[in-house]
GROMACS .gro file of C-alpha atoms in nm:
model
  215
    1UNK     CA    1  -7.396  -5.444   2.624
    2UNK     CA    2  -7.579  -5.797   2.635
    3UNK     CA    3  -7.551  -6.098   2.449
    4UNK     CA    4  -7.798  -6.159   2.147
    5UNK     CA    5  -8.021  -6.441   2.295
    6UNK     CA    6  -8.397  -6.518   2.253
    7UNK     CA    7  -8.591  -6.563   2.555
    8UNK     CA    8  -8.592  -6.940   2.536
    9UNK     CA    9  -8.204  -6.953   2.476
   10UNK     CA   10  -8.100  -6.746   2.774
   11UNK     CA   11  -8.335  -6.957   2.959
   12UNK     CA   12  -8.195  -7.320   2.851
   13UNK     CA   13  -7.819  -7.213   2.802
   14UNK     CA   14  -7.780  -7.047   3.150
   15UNK     CA   15  -7.541  -7.340   3.287
   16UNK     CA   16  -7.342  -7.401   3.572
   17UNK     CA   17  -7.020  -7.263   3.491
   18UNK     CA   18  -6.706  -7.399   3.656
   19UNK     CA   19  -6.418  -7.470   3.389
   20UNK     CA   20  -6.492  -7.204   3.147
   21UNK     CA   21  -6.473  -6.908   3.428
   22UNK     CA   22  -6.231  -6.636   3.305
   23UNK     CA   23  -5.994  -6.633   3.606
   24UNK     CA   24  -5.778  -6.338   3.454
   25UNK     CA   25  -6.064  -6.055   3.366
   26UNK     CA   26  -6.203  -5.851   3.662
   27UNK     CA   27  -6.565  -5.811   3.650
   28UNK     CA   28  -6.671  -5.441   3.646
   29UNK     CA   29  -6.874  -5.310   3.929
   30UNK     CA   30  -7.156  -5.185   3.719
   31UNK     CA   31  -7.206  -5.500   3.549
   32UNK     CA   32  -7.280  -5.680   3.895
   33UNK     CA   33  -7.481  -5.405   4.022
   34UNK     CA   34  -7.707  -5.424   3.677
   35UNK     CA   35  -7.753  -5.784   3.787
   36UNK     CA   36  -7.876  -5.719   4.139
   37UNK     CA   37  -8.116  -5.418   4.021
   38UNK     CA   38  -8.274  -5.724   3.776
   39UNK     CA   39  -8.230  -5.948   4.062
   40UNK     CA   40  -8.496  -5.727   4.285
   41UNK     CA   41  -8.707  -5.754   4.034
   42UNK     CA   42  -8.830  -6.085   4.127
   43UNK     CA   43  -9.135  -6.146   4.329
   44UNK     CA   44  -9.105  -6.174   4.721
   45UNK     CA   45  -9.324  -6.302   4.980
   46UNK     CA   46  -9.577  -6.023   5.115
   47UNK     CA   47  -9.339  -5.756   4.931
   48UNK     CA   48  -9.093  -5.785   5.267
   49UNK     CA   49  -8.784  -5.765   5.014
   50UNK     CA   50  -8.572  -5.949   5.294
   51UNK     CA   51  -8.298  -6.014   4.988
   52UNK     CA   52  -7.928  -5.919   5.034
   53UNK     CA   53  -7.604  -5.964   4.783
   54UNK     CA   54  -7.292  -5.987   4.940
   55UNK     CA   55  -7.040  -5.926   4.650
   56UNK     CA   56  -6.649  -6.002   4.722
   57UNK     CA   57  -6.376  -5.888   4.506
   58UNK     CA   58  -6.083  -5.798   4.702
   59UNK     CA   59  -5.782  -6.024   4.675
   60UNK     CA   60  -5.704  -6.082   5.057
   61UNK     CA   61  -6.083  -6.124   5.157
   62UNK     CA   62  -6.151  -6.350   4.854
   63UNK     CA   63  -5.859  -6.581   4.942
   64UNK     CA   64  -5.999  -6.594   5.317
   65UNK     CA   65  -6.374  -6.692   5.179
   66UNK     CA   66  -6.184  -6.908   4.921
   67UNK     CA   67  -6.032  -7.121   5.203
   68UNK     CA   68  -6.371  -7.161   5.380
   69UNK     CA   69  -6.521  -7.285   5.049
   70UNK     CA   70  -6.238  -7.546   5.010
   71UNK     CA   71  -6.286  -7.666   5.368
   72UNK     CA   72  -6.674  -7.671   5.335
   73UNK     CA   73  -6.635  -7.862   5.055
   74UNK     CA   74  -6.437  -8.142   5.204
   75UNK     CA   75  -6.691  -8.183   5.470
   76UNK     CA   76  -6.913  -8.380   5.224
   77UNK     CA   77  -7.213  -8.210   5.355
   78UNK     CA   78  -7.587  -8.263   5.277
   79UNK     CA   79  -7.764  -8.630   5.280
   80UNK     CA   80  -7.642  -8.870   5.024
   81UNK     CA   81  -7.841  -8.938   4.687
   82UNK     CA   82  -8.161  -9.147   4.711
   83UNK     CA   83  -8.228  -9.445   4.548
   84UNK     CA   84  -8.466  -9.256   4.327
   85UNK     CA   85  -8.170  -8.991   4.284
   86UNK     CA   86  -7.898  -9.215   4.115
   87UNK     CA   87  -8.082  -9.331   3.779
   88UNK     CA   88  -8.164  -8.952   3.721
   89UNK     CA   89  -7.822  -8.823   3.802
   90UNK     CA   90  -7.659  -9.100   3.562
   91UNK     CA   91  -7.897  -9.102   3.297
   92UNK     CA   92  -7.652  -8.961   3.026
   93UNK     CA   93  -7.296  -9.143   3.059
   94UNK     CA   94  -7.013  -8.885   3.151
   95UNK     CA   95  -7.264  -8.619   3.328
   96UNK     CA   96  -7.179  -8.678   3.675
   97UNK     CA   97  -6.799  -8.716   3.566
   98UNK     CA   98  -6.793  -8.373   3.389
   99UNK     CA   99  -6.980  -8.244   3.696
  100UNK     CA  100  -6.684  -8.361   3.938
  101UNK     CA  101  -6.411  -8.272   3.719
  102UNK     CA  102  -6.554  -7.914   3.687
  103UNK     CA  103  -6.588  -7.899   4.095
  104UNK     CA  104  -6.237  -8.012   4.141
  105UNK     CA  105  -6.110  -7.773   3.892
  106UNK     CA  106  -6.323  -7.501   4.061
  107UNK     CA  107  -6.195  -7.580   4.418
  108UNK     CA  108  -5.836  -7.552   4.286
  109UNK     CA  109  -5.875  -7.225   4.147
  110UNK     CA  110  -6.137  -7.058   4.385
  111UNK     CA  111  -5.914  -6.805   4.466
  112UNK     CA  112  -5.857  -6.671   4.156
  113UNK     CA  113  -6.224  -6.634   4.085
  114UNK     CA  114  -6.275  -6.262   4.032
  115UNK     CA  115  -6.582  -6.219   4.236
  116UNK     CA  116  -6.818  -6.407   4.450
  117UNK     CA  117  -7.191  -6.316   4.500
  118UNK     CA  118  -7.331  -6.445   4.826
  119UNK     CA  119  -7.727  -6.418   4.838
  120UNK     CA  120  -7.865  -6.390   5.167
  121UNK     CA  121  -8.187  -6.363   5.315
  122UNK     CA  122  -8.323  -6.217   5.675
  123UNK     CA  123  -8.460  -6.470   5.866
  124UNK     CA  124  -8.352  -6.853   5.970
  125UNK     CA  125  -8.537  -7.155   5.886
  126UNK     CA  126  -8.399  -7.412   6.109
  127UNK     CA  127  -8.705  -7.581   6.253
  128UNK     CA  128  -8.958  -7.385   6.080
  129UNK     CA  129  -9.287  -7.508   5.929
  130UNK     CA  130  -9.248  -7.605   5.566
  131UNK     CA  131  -9.496  -7.253   5.517
  132UNK     CA  132  -9.220  -7.049   5.662
  133UNK     CA  133  -8.964  -7.234   5.506
  134UNK     CA  134  -9.129  -7.205   5.167
  135UNK     CA  135  -9.193  -6.812   5.193
  136UNK     CA  136  -8.826  -6.758   5.313
  137UNK     CA  137  -8.701  -6.961   5.000
  138UNK     CA  138  -8.944  -6.845   4.762
  139UNK     CA  139  -8.853  -6.480   4.853
  140UNK     CA  140  -8.457  -6.546   4.741
  141UNK     CA  141  -8.444  -6.812   4.495
  142UNK     CA  142  -8.623  -6.605   4.240
  143UNK     CA  143  -8.418  -6.305   4.324
  144UNK     CA  144  -8.073  -6.537   4.263
  145UNK     CA  145  -8.206  -6.711   3.940
  146UNK     CA  146  -8.252  -6.343   3.803
  147UNK     CA  147  -7.915  -6.262   3.899
  148UNK     CA  148  -7.773  -6.541   3.733
  149UNK     CA  149  -8.009  -6.483   3.406
  150UNK     CA  150  -7.881  -6.115   3.426
  151UNK     CA  151  -7.520  -6.218   3.444
  152UNK     CA  152  -7.530  -6.509   3.181
  153UNK     CA  153  -7.687  -6.213   2.937
  154UNK     CA  154  -7.395  -5.979   2.969
  155UNK     CA  155  -7.127  -6.258   2.903
  156UNK     CA  156  -7.091  -6.381   3.290
  157UNK     CA  157  -7.082  -6.679   3.406
  158UNK     CA  158  -7.213  -6.836   3.748
  159UNK     CA  159  -7.276  -7.162   3.910
  160UNK     CA  160  -7.484  -7.217   4.231
  161UNK     CA  161  -7.330  -7.398   4.507
  162UNK     CA  162  -7.420  -7.468   4.856
  163UNK     CA  163  -7.047  -7.520   4.977
  164UNK     CA  164  -7.145  -7.249   5.236
  165UNK     CA  165  -7.371  -7.477   5.422
  166UNK     CA  166  -7.138  -7.678   5.652
  167UNK     CA  167  -6.936  -7.371   5.728
  168UNK     CA  168  -7.203  -7.099   5.702
  169UNK     CA  169  -7.148  -6.964   6.019
  170UNK     CA  170  -6.783  -6.904   5.995
  171UNK     CA  171  -6.830  -6.761   5.637
  172UNK     CA  172  -7.085  -6.490   5.789
  173UNK     CA  173  -6.835  -6.398   6.054
  174UNK     CA  174  -6.576  -6.360   5.768
  175UNK     CA  175  -6.812  -6.136   5.591
  176UNK     CA  176  -6.975  -5.968   5.919
  177UNK     CA  177  -7.302  -6.085   5.867
  178UNK     CA  178  -7.514  -6.127   6.171
  179UNK     CA  179  -7.587  -6.480   6.137
  180UNK     CA  180  -7.875  -6.514   6.381
  181UNK     CA  181  -8.086  -6.297   6.191
  182UNK     CA  182  -7.966  -6.377   5.835
  183UNK     CA  183  -7.938  -6.684   5.640
  184UNK     CA  184  -7.680  -6.732   5.358
  185UNK     CA  185  -7.842  -6.897   5.090
  186UNK     CA  186  -7.560  -6.981   4.833
  187UNK     CA  187  -7.211  -6.909   4.697
  188UNK     CA  188  -7.197  -6.815   4.348
  189UNK     CA  189  -6.874  -6.769   4.177
  190UNK     CA  190  -6.885  -6.487   3.919
  191UNK     CA  191  -6.653  -6.413   3.620
  192UNK     CA  192  -6.665  -6.360   3.247
  193UNK     CA  193  -6.664  -6.670   3.043
  194UNK     CA  194  -6.423  -6.843   2.818
  195UNK     CA  195  -6.651  -6.829   2.513
  196UNK     CA  196  -7.031  -6.713   2.534
  197UNK     CA  197  -7.161  -7.036   2.355
  198UNK     CA  198  -7.342  -7.264   2.589
  199UNK     CA  199  -7.589  -7.566   2.488
  200UNK     CA  200  -7.886  -7.674   2.719
  201UNK     CA  201  -7.849  -7.934   2.919
  202UNK     CA  202  -7.952  -8.321   2.877
  203UNK     CA  203  -8.257  -8.362   3.093
  204UNK     CA  204  -8.477  -8.694   3.179
  205UNK     CA  205  -8.761  -8.694   2.954
  206UNK     CA  206  -9.082  -8.495   3.026
  207UNK     CA  207  -9.292  -8.785   3.107
  208UNK     CA  208  -9.089  -8.869   3.395
  209UNK     CA  209  -9.171  -8.491   3.603
  210UNK     CA  210  -9.471  -8.387   3.441
  211UNK     CA  211  -9.771  -8.485   3.618
  212UNK     CA  212 -10.143  -8.386   3.526
  213UNK     CA  213 -10.423  -8.341   3.760
  214UNK     CA  214 -10.269  -8.573   4.026
  215UNK     CA  215  -9.947  -8.772   4.091
   0.00000   0.00000   0.00000
């Protein structure tokens, strides 16, 4: 059963869900399989279909993976925001505070999230050309977005996190992923949502991002 959403509503209300994940309700395997089936309808470079989805539901394994998630968050990872990023990030009062509060809630309760979906792609991009990077990421990102849209349509919440990045090799070992050959692209908590009504996000105006003919 899916929610009664128009295509535009589905696209504009598939939000990053952190505080409204139902931590007490298991997610049926059949729903996750449906989401993966729709994920693999996404375009893929040269039809190579190098995508993989590792789903973790076992309580002991979730605790172990959740511990890696928390420790990875604590590293701070990633480059700091640029001078151009900051005005966009804080364009609407309270937005970043809400994100930070939600992230703390998620970190505190990560072991209680009923399922993790960890998308992966064959091939690593360290030191690769922009062409090779774009072909690799372009073959997994559309599939993951399909997965998240499919989840939303089924009353499930997701949030794209890159918390696995700083400790990717440790997470790969915990999941028995061949790290030298396969890259973990994201770490996605997955659960039914508390309520199904979500609003479009507040974004910067179109004229700040749309360019006609040239930059």
